[in-house]
Amino acid sequence: MSLENVVVILAGTKHPGNIGSAARAMANMGLGRLVLAAPRCRINEESYRLAKAGRPVLESARVCRSLTSALRGIRLLVGTTGKSGGYRSPAAPPRALVPQILDHAARQRVGILFGPEDTGLVDDDLRLCQLLMRIPTHRRASSINLAQAVMVVGYELFVGSLGHTPARTVRAAPLLQTEAMYAQLEKALLEIGFLHAQNARHMMFALRRIFGRAGLESADVGVLRGIARQVSWYAKTQDPDRD
Amino acid sequence: MSLENVVVILAGTKHPGNIGSAARAMANMGLGRLVLAAPRCRINEESYRLAKAGRPVLESARVCRSLTSALRGIRLLVGTTGKSGGYRSPAAPPRALVPQILDHAARQRVGILFGPEDTGLVDDDLRLCQLLMRIPTHRRASSINLAQAVMVVGYELFVGSLGHTPARTVRAAPLLQTEAMYAQLEKALLEIGFLHAQNARHMMFALRRIFGRAGLESADVGVLRGIARQVSWYAKTQDPDRD
């Protein structure tokens, strides 16, 4: 199957050379869609010099000012992380996730998100991701060069795509629609005192993981938004301080 | 299992940056032994800057003037090639070769040979290899950056090594001993007119593939050298021009 629905999203990249090397690796592995989200450098001569056969990937790269705008059209977002523990603990190795990613990519846009060279993806990025991926490494050298990480993930996707017959998957809601639902839900749960400043992040993460596993279609998101709206309305009518 | 018997051999490398990036990838994947065979550049500041956690790999790298001297101690040599066809046609993907490589690496030194950035391995290098490996790529972009290729192969070896229980393998003869046998055999076969200038390379390749598949122990090499010696002796006694 083709990988044309797979989008490589590089967030906050610092080094033009890494963008070029990532583009070359993408071309090697049949990946054509590159998005730079809030890059901290420009595509320059060095990028082009290193891109080789990936030149068309660079030339057609989309540059977005924010990660949010980079996610337009994405329905499944896979975050890559080198660390583990905390919210990251359920990160799975690429080979385990590839079949699921390919099933989704057969009918909808899938984003693979790579963080900046210095920090990797931070919690605010990771909470946007339905799946977390961690490339296995030797314990004493877990930090992988950005373009090398793109290569390994691209390689697994490419090898996995050879002869892959996609299974049916849900038609996932657009990511930005789901994000709007989460914002509304968080607000409602704060209003009724289920969430507090101290536990809000953690609880919302837990909810995201549940719904992420479930896979939400647009209709599901509509139902959840309806509940959130009703909860907010109810909270307002019960609040003695409001009229 | 540990990968300490796996040696990465970079032949004729041109760019110091690639050596550094390869060393970092090796460290990521638990590989520690790097040999530079007839490099066309030196390990420099750029190599060290890119090596990160692979600094010790660079520091302990062995630099050899020729490929032959780089092969000292190697008992199984795996050549990587991006091309196919001709002598290269039987090149297999990394995942298919990893179990066999790991079985050998459990008891003896295995070399993974990577060619220069511009040409890759040429026929003279490939004929030294018992196994040929080709990383699957998109057909329109088959040339992989050297350090990226080291990463993919290292990654497959590392992932394969997790939980691998080595099967018994032959205790392969040292590569240089086998090479001496091939030289002797070629000479003998020329003397009796089985080989000619036109077919010698091709026929020797065919023999190498047969014996490569078989896996030769030192005793086997001794038997074959004995045959070659006898053939040479016989040829000499039959030659009317000699006394």
PDB file of C-alpha atoms in Angstrom, chain A residues 21 24-25 27-30 53 94-95 135-138 140-145 147-148 151-152 155-156 158-159 162, chain B residues 21 24-25 27-30 53 94-95 135-138 140-145 147-148 151-152 155-156 158-159 162:
ATOM      1  CA  SER A  21      18.628  14.688   5.998  1.00  0.00           C
ATOM      2  CA  ARG A  24      16.310  12.365   2.099  1.00  0.00           C
ATOM      3  CA  ALA A  25      15.349   9.589   4.527  1.00  0.00           C
ATOM      4  CA  ALA A  27      12.296   9.901   0.006  1.00  0.00           C
ATOM      5  CA  ASN A  28      14.230   6.668   0.577  1.00  0.00           C
ATOM      6  CA  MET A  29      11.211   5.292   2.378  1.00  0.00           C
ATOM      7  CA  GLY A  30       8.484   6.508   0.040  1.00  0.00           C
ATOM      8  CA  ALA A  53      16.686  12.503  -3.773  1.00  0.00           C
ATOM      9  CA  PRO A  94       7.545   1.330  16.015  1.00  0.00           C
ATOM     10  CA  ARG A  95       7.116  -2.244  14.871  1.00  0.00           C
ATOM     11  CA  ILE A 135      12.443   3.668  19.173  1.00  0.00           C
ATOM     12  CA  PRO A 136      14.260   1.004  21.206  1.00  0.00           C
ATOM     13  CA  THR A 137      17.812   2.065  22.071  1.00  0.00           C
ATOM     14  CA  HIS A 138      20.704   0.999  24.199  1.00  0.00           C
ATOM     15  CA  ARG A 140      23.302   4.371  27.751  1.00  0.00           C
ATOM     16  CA  ALA A 141      22.616   6.226  24.489  1.00  0.00           C
ATOM     17  CA  SER A 142      18.926   6.901  24.125  1.00  0.00           C
ATOM     18  CA  SER A 143      19.095  10.226  22.282  1.00  0.00           C
ATOM     19  CA  ILE A 144      18.742   9.631  18.548  1.00  0.00           C
ATOM     20  CA  ASN A 145      19.507  12.273  15.937  1.00  0.00           C
ATOM     21  CA  ALA A 147      16.873  12.642  10.898  1.00  0.00           C
ATOM     22  CA  GLN A 148      17.955   9.193  12.102  1.00  0.00           C
ATOM     23  CA  MET A 151      14.714   7.173   9.011  1.00  0.00           C
ATOM     24  CA  VAL A 152      13.937   4.394  11.476  1.00  0.00           C
ATOM     25  CA  TYR A 155      11.882   2.377   7.348  1.00  0.00           C
ATOM     26  CA  GLU A 156       9.437   0.522   9.602  1.00  0.00           C
ATOM     27  CA  PHE A 158       7.927   1.301   4.378  1.00  0.00           C
ATOM     28  CA  VAL A 159       8.815  -2.306   5.201  1.00  0.00           C
ATOM     29  CA  LEU A 162       5.043  -3.880   1.507  1.00  0.00           C
TER      30      LEU A 162
ATOM     31  CA  SER B  21      26.885  10.273  12.732  1.00  0.00           C
ATOM     32  CA  ARG B  24      26.247   8.034  17.254  1.00  0.00           C
ATOM     33  CA  ALA B  25      23.855   5.605  15.551  1.00  0.00           C
ATOM     34  CA  ALA B  27      25.974   3.856  20.265  1.00  0.00           C
ATOM     35  CA  ASN B  28      22.182   4.207  20.070  1.00  0.00           C
ATOM     36  CA  MET B  29      21.991   0.603  18.962  1.00  0.00           C
ATOM     37  CA  GLY B  30      24.518  -0.926  21.354  1.00  0.00           C
ATOM     38  CA  ALA B  53      26.948   9.543  22.906  1.00  0.00           C
ATOM     39  CA  PRO B  94      18.289  -6.849   6.910  1.00  0.00           C
ATOM     40  CA  ARG B  95      15.390  -8.432   8.749  1.00  0.00           C
ATOM     41  CA  ILE B 135      17.951  -2.123   2.778  1.00  0.00           C
ATOM     42  CA  PRO B 136      14.543  -1.935   1.074  1.00  0.00           C
ATOM     43  CA  THR B 137      13.900   1.519  -0.398  1.00  0.00           C
ATOM     44  CA  HIS B 138      11.465   3.298  -2.625  1.00  0.00           C
ATOM     45  CA  ARG B 140      12.971   6.279  -7.054  1.00  0.00           C
ATOM     46  CA  ALA B 141      15.324   7.025  -4.140  1.00  0.00           C
ATOM     47  CA  SER B 142      17.524   4.032  -3.460  1.00  0.00           C
ATOM     48  CA  SER B 143      20.687   5.849  -2.334  1.00  0.00           C
ATOM     49  CA  ILE B 144      20.746   6.006   1.470  1.00  0.00           C
ATOM     50  CA  ASN B 145      23.122   8.232   3.406  1.00  0.00           C
ATOM     51  CA  ALA B 147      25.188   6.970   8.558  1.00  0.00           C
ATOM     52  CA  GLN B 148      21.477   6.359   7.921  1.00  0.00           C
ATOM     53  CA  MET B 151      21.411   3.240  11.710  1.00  0.00           C
ATOM     54  CA  VAL B 152      18.926   0.968   9.943  1.00  0.00           C
ATOM     55  CA  TYR B 155      18.486  -0.894  14.597  1.00  0.00           C
ATOM     56  CA  GLU B 156      17.560  -4.242  13.064  1.00  0.00           C
ATOM     57  CA  PHE B 158      19.541  -4.300  18.191  1.00  0.00           C
ATOM     58  CA  VAL B 159      15.820  -5.080  17.968  1.00  0.00           C
ATOM     59  CA  LEU B 162      16.447  -8.380  22.324  1.00  0.00           C
TER      60      LEU B 162
END
